[in-house]
Amino acid sequence: MDLTRFPRAALTDGPTPIRSLDRLSTHLGAELNGVRLFVKRDDVGPVGGGGNKLRKLEFLLGQALAEGADTVITVGALQSNHARLTAAAAARLGLACELFLTRSVPREDADYTGNGNRLLHDLFGARVHLLPGEADSLKQAEARADALRAEGRRVCVFPSGGSSPLGCLGYAACAAEIAEQAAVLSLDFARVVVPNGSAGTHAGLAAGFFAMGHDPRRVLSYTVLAPQAEAEAATLARARDTAALIDPGLTLPEDAICIDGAHRGPGYGIPTEGMREAVRLMARTEGLLLDPVYSGKAFAGLLHDVRAGVYPAGAALLFVMTGGVPGLFAYRGEFSGE
């Protein structure tokens, strides 16, 4: 899988580490049913506090720079991690950045509206446009881009989560990275587990593994945004488009995508008890921070399946930590008062 023909901005520091969750495993004991748990630290990174969106932005911003862009615009929810990292990466690369953020989560408390990622959007110097939850943010972003182009600016617009086929190449590259690390560690991961919001992380991994001749169904995601059927359709479409960028002759089969919808809870950004337990458990046994919107719910799903005996004894599972730690400060009330 050769991705060198795609321009790429340097926003990461090479392969992110894989480590065993030894303290958590000791704590869970017999609940693990002999399963081995590992994490890949995609929550770390040299720009903007780190997180999985940096991999996508390497390709998106690489293309933007190749086209001579001076401004980037993207969209997301009020506490968007992608918006935060777009603003941070733009600052590092000397680009102007504008964010169109929707109030997609029914919260009006000061922590949610002014702390966490929302604080950092401003700190990184982005111009923020706040929209109601039902607004078509991408349409408004495109209109703003047209207005700026009319003034002579060179503008690129990125979709929610950076999950265009080009952005998804970041996780196709990650699939190759995981395969190389697994070989070095003499591990064969039965599952590579991720949260699924805008579907780009799962789609990129599935396309990357498929392009290398591996089974894309080794990737399992827990949807935190769309209902399961909708998430499956969106992820398959993005994975196919990404695979076509890698090699126009690749077509993922209909059953290439595995998604679990049981841990989404009432909706996007709305806390669940499973999420709270997962965040606390990882923090108190491993000193690692999951976020309340994405990785917390996905790891809750993984814990549920392990405890339910879904995997045979000895199976090695890799959980990709996707970042989003600033979101913990926006959800402070969910973890205080113990």
JSON list of C-alpha atoms in Angstrom, two decimals, residues 9-192:
[
{"chain": "A", "resi": 9, "resn": "ALA", "atom": "CA", "xyz": [1.68, 17.64, 6.35]},
{"chain": "A", "resi": 10, "resn": "ALA", "atom": "CA", "xyz": [3.89, 16.51, 9.23]},
{"chain": "A", "resi": 11, "resn": "LEU", "atom": "CA", "xyz": [1.62, 16.58, 12.29]},
{"chain": "A", "resi": 12, "resn": "THR", "atom": "CA", "xyz": [2.58, 13.33, 14.06]},
{"chain": "A", "resi": 13, "resn": "ASP", "atom": "CA", "xyz": [5.84, 11.91, 15.43]},
{"chain": "A", "resi": 14, "resn": "GLY", "atom": "CA", "xyz": [5.85, 8.49, 13.84]},
{"chain": "A", "resi": 15, "resn": "PRO", "atom": "CA", "xyz": [4.13, 5.31, 15.09]},
{"chain": "A", "resi": 16, "resn": "THR", "atom": "CA", "xyz": [2.09, 5.70, 18.26]},
{"chain": "A", "resi": 17, "resn": "PRO", "atom": "CA", "xyz": [2.93, 3.07, 20.89]},
{"chain": "A", "resi": 18, "resn": "ILE", "atom": "CA", "xyz": [1.01, -0.11, 21.65]},
{"chain": "A", "resi": 19, "resn": "ARG", "atom": "CA", "xyz": [1.02, -1.25, 25.27]},
{"chain": "A", "resi": 20, "resn": "SER", "atom": "CA", "xyz": [-0.61, -3.93, 27.36]},
{"chain": "A", "resi": 21, "resn": "LEU", "atom": "CA", "xyz": [-3.24, -2.96, 29.95]},
{"chain": "A", "resi": 22, "resn": "ASP", "atom": "CA", "xyz": [-1.65, -4.97, 32.76]},
{"chain": "A", "resi": 23, "resn": "ARG", "atom": "CA", "xyz": [-3.09, -3.14, 35.79]},
{"chain": "A", "resi": 24, "resn": "LEU", "atom": "CA", "xyz": [-6.59, -3.10, 34.34]},
{"chain": "A", "resi": 25, "resn": "SER", "atom": "CA", "xyz": [-6.30, -6.79, 33.53]},
{"chain": "A", "resi": 26, "resn": "THR", "atom": "CA", "xyz": [-5.25, -7.58, 37.10]},
{"chain": "A", "resi": 27, "resn": "HIS", "atom": "CA", "xyz": [-8.18, -5.54, 38.41]},
{"chain": "A", "resi": 28, "resn": "LEU", "atom": "CA", "xyz": [-10.69, -7.32, 36.16]},
{"chain": "A", "resi": 29, "resn": "GLY", "atom": "CA", "xyz": [-9.28, -10.76, 36.94]},
{"chain": "A", "resi": 30, "resn": "ALA", "atom": "CA", "xyz": [-11.70, -13.54, 36.04]},
{"chain": "A", "resi": 31, "resn": "GLU", "atom": "CA", "xyz": [-14.01, -11.07, 34.26]},
{"chain": "A", "resi": 32, "resn": "LEU", "atom": "CA", "xyz": [-11.49, -11.00, 31.42]},
{"chain": "A", "resi": 33, "resn": "ASN", "atom": "CA", "xyz": [-12.11, -14.66, 30.62]},
{"chain": "A", "resi": 34, "resn": "GLY", "atom": "CA", "xyz": [-8.45, -15.00, 29.58]},
{"chain": "A", "resi": 35, "resn": "VAL", "atom": "CA", "xyz": [-8.60, -12.18, 27.00]},
{"chain": "A", "resi": 36, "resn": "ARG", "atom": "CA", "xyz": [-5.53, -9.93, 26.58]},
{"chain": "A", "resi": 37, "resn": "LEU", "atom": "CA", "xyz": [-6.15, -6.18, 26.29]},
{"chain": "A", "resi": 38, "resn": "PHE", "atom": "CA", "xyz": [-3.87, -3.70, 24.51]},
{"chain": "A", "resi": 39, "resn": "VAL", "atom": "CA", "xyz": [-4.17, -0.01, 23.64]},
{"chain": "A", "resi": 40, "resn": "LYS", "atom": "CA", "xyz": [-2.72, 2.02, 20.80]},
{"chain": "A", "resi": 41, "resn": "ARG", "atom": "CA", "xyz": [-2.00, 5.55, 22.01]},
{"chain": "A", "resi": 42, "resn": "ASP", "atom": "CA", "xyz": [-3.48, 7.62, 19.21]},
{"chain": "A", "resi": 43, "resn": "ASP", "atom": "CA", "xyz": [-4.54, 10.08, 21.90]},
{"chain": "A", "resi": 44, "resn": "VAL", "atom": "CA", "xyz": [-0.98, 11.44, 22.03]},
{"chain": "A", "resi": 45, "resn": "GLY", "atom": "CA", "xyz": [0.55, 13.82, 19.52]},
{"chain": "A", "resi": 46, "resn": "PRO", "atom": "CA", "xyz": [2.74, 16.91, 19.15]},
{"chain": "A", "resi": 47, "resn": "VAL", "atom": "CA", "xyz": [-0.02, 19.31, 18.05]},
{"chain": "A", "resi": 48, "resn": "GLY", "atom": "CA", "xyz": [-3.12, 20.63, 19.81]},
{"chain": "A", "resi": 49, "resn": "GLY", "atom": "CA", "xyz": [-3.24, 18.07, 22.60]},
{"chain": "A", "resi": 50, "resn": "GLY", "atom": "CA", "xyz": [-3.17, 15.07, 20.26]},
{"chain": "A", "resi": 51, "resn": "GLY", "atom": "CA", "xyz": [-5.88, 12.75, 19.00]},
{"chain": "A", "resi": 52, "resn": "ASN", "atom": "CA", "xyz": [-6.94, 10.67, 16.03]},
{"chain": "A", "resi": 53, "resn": "LYS", "atom": "CA", "xyz": [-7.91, 13.64, 13.86]},
{"chain": "A", "resi": 54, "resn": "LEU", "atom": "CA", "xyz": [-4.22, 14.49, 13.38]},
{"chain": "A", "resi": 55, "resn": "ARG", "atom": "CA", "xyz": [-3.80, 11.46, 11.12]},
{"chain": "A", "resi": 56, "resn": "LYS", "atom": "CA", "xyz": [-6.64, 12.68, 8.87]},
{"chain": "A", "resi": 57, "resn": "LEU", "atom": "CA", "xyz": [-5.40, 16.27, 8.94]},
{"chain": "A", "resi": 58, "resn": "GLU", "atom": "CA", "xyz": [-1.97, 15.21, 7.71]},
{"chain": "A", "resi": 59, "resn": "PHE", "atom": "CA", "xyz": [-3.57, 14.30, 4.38]},
{"chain": "A", "resi": 60, "resn": "LEU", "atom": "CA", "xyz": [-6.21, 17.04, 4.31]},
{"chain": "A", "resi": 61, "resn": "LEU", "atom": "CA", "xyz": [-3.76, 19.81, 5.12]},
{"chain": "A", "resi": 62, "resn": "GLY", "atom": "CA", "xyz": [-1.08, 18.28, 2.94]},
{"chain": "A", "resi": 63, "resn": "GLN", "atom": "CA", "xyz": [-3.42, 18.65, -0.03]},
{"chain": "A", "resi": 64, "resn": "ALA", "atom": "CA", "xyz": [-4.49, 22.15, 1.09]},
{"chain": "A", "resi": 65, "resn": "LEU", "atom": "CA", "xyz": [-0.87, 23.30, 1.23]},
{"chain": "A", "resi": 66, "resn": "ALA", "atom": "CA", "xyz": [-0.16, 21.72, -2.15]},
{"chain": "A", "resi": 67, "resn": "GLU", "atom": "CA", "xyz": [-3.04, 23.77, -3.57]},
{"chain": "A", "resi": 68, "resn": "GLY", "atom": "CA", "xyz": [-1.67, 26.96, -2.04]},
{"chain": "A", "resi": 69, "resn": "ALA", "atom": "CA", "xyz": [-4.44, 27.41, 0.53]},
{"chain": "A", "resi": 70, "resn": "ASP", "atom": "CA", "xyz": [-4.21, 30.26, 3.04]},
{"chain": "A", "resi": 71, "resn": "THR", "atom": "CA", "xyz": [-7.43, 29.43, 4.92]},
{"chain": "A", "resi": 72, "resn": "VAL", "atom": "CA", "xyz": [-9.14, 26.27, 6.11]},
{"chain": "A", "resi": 73, "resn": "ILE", "atom": "CA", "xyz": [-12.73, 25.93, 7.27]},
{"chain": "A", "resi": 74, "resn": "THR", "atom": "CA", "xyz": [-14.35, 22.96, 8.97]},
{"chain": "A", "resi": 75, "resn": "VAL", "atom": "CA", "xyz": [-17.51, 22.00, 10.82]},
{"chain": "A", "resi": 76, "resn": "GLY", "atom": "CA", "xyz": [-18.46, 20.07, 13.93]},
{"chain": "A", "resi": 77, "resn": "ALA", "atom": "CA", "xyz": [-20.37, 20.07, 17.18]},
{"chain": "A", "resi": 78, "resn": "LEU", "atom": "CA", "xyz": [-19.73, 22.69, 19.85]},
{"chain": "A", "resi": 79, "resn": "GLN", "atom": "CA", "xyz": [-17.15, 20.46, 21.59]},
{"chain": "A", "resi": 80, "resn": "SER", "atom": "CA", "xyz": [-15.60, 19.12, 18.38]},
{"chain": "A", "resi": 81, "resn": "ASN", "atom": "CA", "xyz": [-12.18, 17.50, 18.76]},
{"chain": "A", "resi": 82, "resn": "HIS", "atom": "CA", "xyz": [-11.68, 17.73, 15.00]},
{"chain": "A", "resi": 83, "resn": "ALA", "atom": "CA", "xyz": [-12.33, 21.48, 15.10]},
{"chain": "A", "resi": 84, "resn": "ARG", "atom": "CA", "xyz": [-9.82, 21.89, 17.93]},
{"chain": "A", "resi": 85, "resn": "LEU", "atom": "CA", "xyz": [-7.10, 20.00, 16.10]},
{"chain": "A", "resi": 86, "resn": "THR", "atom": "CA", "xyz": [-7.85, 21.73, 12.79]},
{"chain": "A", "resi": 87, "resn": "ALA", "atom": "CA", "xyz": [-7.41, 25.07, 14.54]},
{"chain": "A", "resi": 88, "resn": "ALA", "atom": "CA", "xyz": [-4.19, 23.92, 16.21]},
{"chain": "A", "resi": 89, "resn": "ALA", "atom": "CA", "xyz": [-2.71, 22.44, 13.03]},
{"chain": "A", "resi": 90, "resn": "ALA", "atom": "CA", "xyz": [-3.65, 25.53, 11.05]},
{"chain": "A", "resi": 91, "resn": "ALA", "atom": "CA", "xyz": [-1.87, 27.69, 13.63]},
{"chain": "A", "resi": 92, "resn": "ARG", "atom": "CA", "xyz": [1.23, 25.52, 13.36]},
{"chain": "A", "resi": 93, "resn": "LEU", "atom": "CA", "xyz": [1.21, 25.73, 9.56]},
{"chain": "A", "resi": 94, "resn": "GLY", "atom": "CA", "xyz": [0.46, 29.45, 9.37]},
{"chain": "A", "resi": 95, "resn": "LEU", "atom": "CA", "xyz": [-3.06, 29.14, 7.94]},
{"chain": "A", "resi": 96, "resn": "ALA", "atom": "CA", "xyz": [-6.17, 31.08, 8.91]},
{"chain": "A", "resi": 97, "resn": "CYS", "atom": "CA", "xyz": [-8.92, 28.85, 10.34]},
{"chain": "A", "resi": 98, "resn": "GLU", "atom": "CA", "xyz": [-12.68, 29.24, 10.68]},
{"chain": "A", "resi": 99, "resn": "LEU", "atom": "CA", "xyz": [-15.00, 26.82, 12.49]},
{"chain": "A", "resi": 100, "resn": "PHE", "atom": "CA", "xyz": [-18.75, 26.38, 12.04]},
{"chain": "A", "resi": 101, "resn": "LEU", "atom": "CA", "xyz": [-19.97, 24.72, 15.24]},
{"chain": "A", "resi": 102, "resn": "THR", "atom": "CA", "xyz": [-23.49, 23.46, 15.93]},
{"chain": "A", "resi": 103, "resn": "ARG", "atom": "CA", "xyz": [-25.23, 23.06, 19.28]},
{"chain": "A", "resi": 104, "resn": "SER", "atom": "CA", "xyz": [-25.89, 19.38, 18.59]},
{"chain": "A", "resi": 105, "resn": "VAL", "atom": "CA", "xyz": [-25.96, 18.26, 22.23]},
{"chain": "A", "resi": 106, "resn": "PRO", "atom": "CA", "xyz": [-28.76, 19.48, 24.55]},
{"chain": "A", "resi": 107, "resn": "ARG", "atom": "CA", "xyz": [-26.49, 21.09, 27.15]},
{"chain": "A", "resi": 108, "resn": "GLU", "atom": "CA", "xyz": [-26.27, 24.75, 28.17]},
{"chain": "A", "resi": 109, "resn": "ASP", "atom": "CA", "xyz": [-24.11, 24.53, 31.32]},
{"chain": "A", "resi": 110, "resn": "ALA", "atom": "CA", "xyz": [-21.03, 26.73, 31.49]},
{"chain": "A", "resi": 111, "resn": "ASP", "atom": "CA", "xyz": [-18.62, 23.80, 31.42]},
{"chain": "A", "resi": 112, "resn": "TYR", "atom": "CA", "xyz": [-20.04, 22.56, 28.13]},
{"chain": "A", "resi": 113, "resn": "THR", "atom": "CA", "xyz": [-20.47, 25.89, 26.40]},
{"chain": "A", "resi": 114, "resn": "GLY", "atom": "CA", "xyz": [-17.21, 27.51, 27.49]},
{"chain": "A", "resi": 115, "resn": "ASN", "atom": "CA", "xyz": [-14.67, 24.93, 28.65]},
{"chain": "A", "resi": 116, "resn": "GLY", "atom": "CA", "xyz": [-12.94, 21.91, 27.10]},
{"chain": "A", "resi": 117, "resn": "ASN", "atom": "CA", "xyz": [-12.53, 22.05, 23.34]},
{"chain": "A", "resi": 118, "resn": "ARG", "atom": "CA", "xyz": [-14.62, 25.20, 23.12]},
{"chain": "A", "resi": 119, "resn": "LEU", "atom": "CA", "xyz": [-11.99, 27.09, 25.15]},
{"chain": "A", "resi": 120, "resn": "LEU", "atom": "CA", "xyz": [-9.22, 25.71, 22.95]},
{"chain": "A", "resi": 121, "resn": "HIS", "atom": "CA", "xyz": [-10.92, 26.63, 19.67]},
{"chain": "A", "resi": 122, "resn": "ASP", "atom": "CA", "xyz": [-10.52, 30.27, 20.68]},
{"chain": "A", "resi": 123, "resn": "LEU", "atom": "CA", "xyz": [-7.07, 29.80, 22.20]},
{"chain": "A", "resi": 124, "resn": "PHE", "atom": "CA", "xyz": [-5.71, 28.45, 18.91]},
{"chain": "A", "resi": 125, "resn": "GLY", "atom": "CA", "xyz": [-6.95, 31.57, 17.15]},
{"chain": "A", "resi": 126, "resn": "ALA", "atom": "CA", "xyz": [-9.80, 30.17, 15.07]},
{"chain": "A", "resi": 127, "resn": "ARG", "atom": "CA", "xyz": [-12.73, 32.34, 14.06]},
{"chain": "A", "resi": 128, "resn": "VAL", "atom": "CA", "xyz": [-15.79, 30.55, 15.44]},
{"chain": "A", "resi": 129, "resn": "HIS", "atom": "CA", "xyz": [-19.31, 30.71, 14.00]},
{"chain": "A", "resi": 130, "resn": "LEU", "atom": "CA", "xyz": [-21.91, 29.30, 16.43]},
{"chain": "A", "resi": 131, "resn": "LEU", "atom": "CA", "xyz": [-25.00, 27.71, 14.87]},
{"chain": "A", "resi": 132, "resn": "PRO", "atom": "CA", "xyz": [-28.18, 26.05, 16.17]},
{"chain": "A", "resi": 133, "resn": "GLY", "atom": "CA", "xyz": [-28.17, 22.25, 16.28]},
{"chain": "A", "resi": 134, "resn": "GLU", "atom": "CA", "xyz": [-30.38, 21.84, 13.22]},
{"chain": "A", "resi": 135, "resn": "ALA", "atom": "CA", "xyz": [-28.28, 24.12, 11.00]},
{"chain": "A", "resi": 136, "resn": "ASP", "atom": "CA", "xyz": [-26.60, 22.85, 7.84]},
{"chain": "A", "resi": 137, "resn": "SER", "atom": "CA", "xyz": [-23.11, 23.77, 8.96]},
{"chain": "A", "resi": 138, "resn": "LEU", "atom": "CA", "xyz": [-21.36, 22.45, 5.86]},
{"chain": "A", "resi": 139, "resn": "LYS", "atom": "CA", "xyz": [-23.60, 24.53, 3.59]},
{"chain": "A", "resi": 140, "resn": "GLN", "atom": "CA", "xyz": [-22.83, 27.64, 5.61]},
{"chain": "A", "resi": 141, "resn": "ALA", "atom": "CA", "xyz": [-19.12, 26.81, 5.61]},
{"chain": "A", "resi": 142, "resn": "GLU", "atom": "CA", "xyz": [-19.15, 26.47, 1.82]},
{"chain": "A", "resi": 143, "resn": "ALA", "atom": "CA", "xyz": [-20.96, 29.81, 1.49]},
{"chain": "A", "resi": 144, "resn": "ARG", "atom": "CA", "xyz": [-18.33, 31.45, 3.70]},
{"chain": "A", "resi": 145, "resn": "ALA", "atom": "CA", "xyz": [-15.57, 29.85, 1.60]},
{"chain": "A", "resi": 146, "resn": "ASP", "atom": "CA", "xyz": [-17.13, 31.27, -1.58]},
{"chain": "A", "resi": 147, "resn": "ALA", "atom": "CA", "xyz": [-17.25, 34.74, -0.02]},
{"chain": "A", "resi": 148, "resn": "LEU", "atom": "CA", "xyz": [-13.59, 34.52, 0.98]},
{"chain": "A", "resi": 149, "resn": "ARG", "atom": "CA", "xyz": [-12.59, 33.27, -2.47]},
{"chain": "A", "resi": 150, "resn": "ALA", "atom": "CA", "xyz": [-14.34, 36.28, -3.96]},
{"chain": "A", "resi": 151, "resn": "GLU", "atom": "CA", "xyz": [-11.95, 38.40, -1.88]},
{"chain": "A", "resi": 152, "resn": "GLY", "atom": "CA", "xyz": [-8.97, 36.57, -3.35]},
{"chain": "A", "resi": 153, "resn": "ARG", "atom": "CA", "xyz": [-8.40, 34.04, -0.55]},
{"chain": "A", "resi": 154, "resn": "ARG", "atom": "CA", "xyz": [-7.52, 30.41, -1.26]},
{"chain": "A", "resi": 155, "resn": "VAL", "atom": "CA", "xyz": [-9.80, 28.29, 0.91]},
{"chain": "A", "resi": 156, "resn": "CYS", "atom": "CA", "xyz": [-10.23, 24.56, 1.63]},
{"chain": "A", "resi": 157, "resn": "VAL", "atom": "CA", "xyz": [-13.30, 23.21, 3.41]},
{"chain": "A", "resi": 158, "resn": "PHE", "atom": "CA", "xyz": [-13.07, 19.99, 5.43]},
{"chain": "A", "resi": 159, "resn": "PRO", "atom": "CA", "xyz": [-16.10, 17.86, 6.38]},
{"chain": "A", "resi": 160, "resn": "SER", "atom": "CA", "xyz": [-17.11, 16.85, 9.90]},
{"chain": "A", "resi": 161, "resn": "GLY", "atom": "CA", "xyz": [-14.39, 14.80, 11.56]},
{"chain": "A", "resi": 162, "resn": "GLY", "atom": "CA", "xyz": [-12.15, 15.25, 8.54]},
{"chain": "A", "resi": 163, "resn": "SER", "atom": "CA", "xyz": [-13.81, 12.08, 7.25]},
{"chain": "A", "resi": 164, "resn": "SER", "atom": "CA", "xyz": [-13.49, 12.55, 3.51]},
{"chain": "A", "resi": 165, "resn": "PRO", "atom": "CA", "xyz": [-11.86, 9.73, 1.53]},
{"chain": "A", "resi": 166, "resn": "LEU", "atom": "CA", "xyz": [-8.64, 11.75, 1.55]},
{"chain": "A", "resi": 167, "resn": "GLY", "atom": "CA", "xyz": [-8.80, 12.24, 5.32]},
{"chain": "A", "resi": 168, "resn": "CYS", "atom": "CA", "xyz": [-9.57, 8.55, 5.85]},
{"chain": "A", "resi": 169, "resn": "LEU", "atom": "CA", "xyz": [-6.20, 7.71, 4.28]},
{"chain": "A", "resi": 170, "resn": "GLY", "atom": "CA", "xyz": [-4.76, 8.67, 7.66]},
{"chain": "A", "resi": 171, "resn": "TYR", "atom": "CA", "xyz": [-6.24, 5.52, 9.13]},
{"chain": "A", "resi": 172, "resn": "ALA", "atom": "CA", "xyz": [-5.39, 3.39, 6.13]},
{"chain": "A", "resi": 173, "resn": "ALA", "atom": "CA", "xyz": [-1.81, 4.34, 6.97]},
{"chain": "A", "resi": 174, "resn": "CYS", "atom": "CA", "xyz": [-2.54, 3.48, 10.60]},
{"chain": "A", "resi": 175, "resn": "ALA", "atom": "CA", "xyz": [-3.67, -0.02, 9.54]},
{"chain": "A", "resi": 176, "resn": "ALA", "atom": "CA", "xyz": [-0.24, -0.58, 8.01]},
{"chain": "A", "resi": 177, "resn": "GLU", "atom": "CA", "xyz": [1.36, 0.76, 11.18]},
{"chain": "A", "resi": 178, "resn": "ILE", "atom": "CA", "xyz": [-0.68, -1.65, 13.33]},
{"chain": "A", "resi": 179, "resn": "ALA", "atom": "CA", "xyz": [0.24, -4.60, 11.09]},
{"chain": "A", "resi": 180, "resn": "GLU", "atom": "CA", "xyz": [3.95, -3.76, 11.38]},
{"chain": "A", "resi": 181, "resn": "GLN", "atom": "CA", "xyz": [3.79, -3.32, 15.16]},
{"chain": "A", "resi": 182, "resn": "ALA", "atom": "CA", "xyz": [1.81, -6.54, 15.62]},
{"chain": "A", "resi": 183, "resn": "ALA", "atom": "CA", "xyz": [4.48, -8.44, 13.69]},
{"chain": "A", "resi": 184, "resn": "VAL", "atom": "CA", "xyz": [7.24, -6.98, 15.86]},
{"chain": "A", "resi": 185, "resn": "LEU", "atom": "CA", "xyz": [5.29, -7.82, 19.03]},
{"chain": "A", "resi": 186, "resn": "SER", "atom": "CA", "xyz": [4.39, -11.32, 17.74]},
{"chain": "A", "resi": 187, "resn": "LEU", "atom": "CA", "xyz": [0.70, -10.53, 18.22]},
{"chain": "A", "resi": 188, "resn": "ASP", "atom": "CA", "xyz": [-2.31, -11.35, 16.08]},
{"chain": "A", "resi": 189, "resn": "PHE", "atom": "CA", "xyz": [-5.10, -8.99, 17.10]},
{"chain": "A", "resi": 190, "resn": "ALA", "atom": "CA", "xyz": [-8.49, -10.66, 16.88]},
{"chain": "A", "resi": 191, "resn": "ARG", "atom": "CA", "xyz": [-10.12, -7.24, 16.94]},
{"chain": "A", "resi": 192, "resn": "VAL", "atom": "CA", "xyz": [-9.03, -3.63, 16.43]}
]
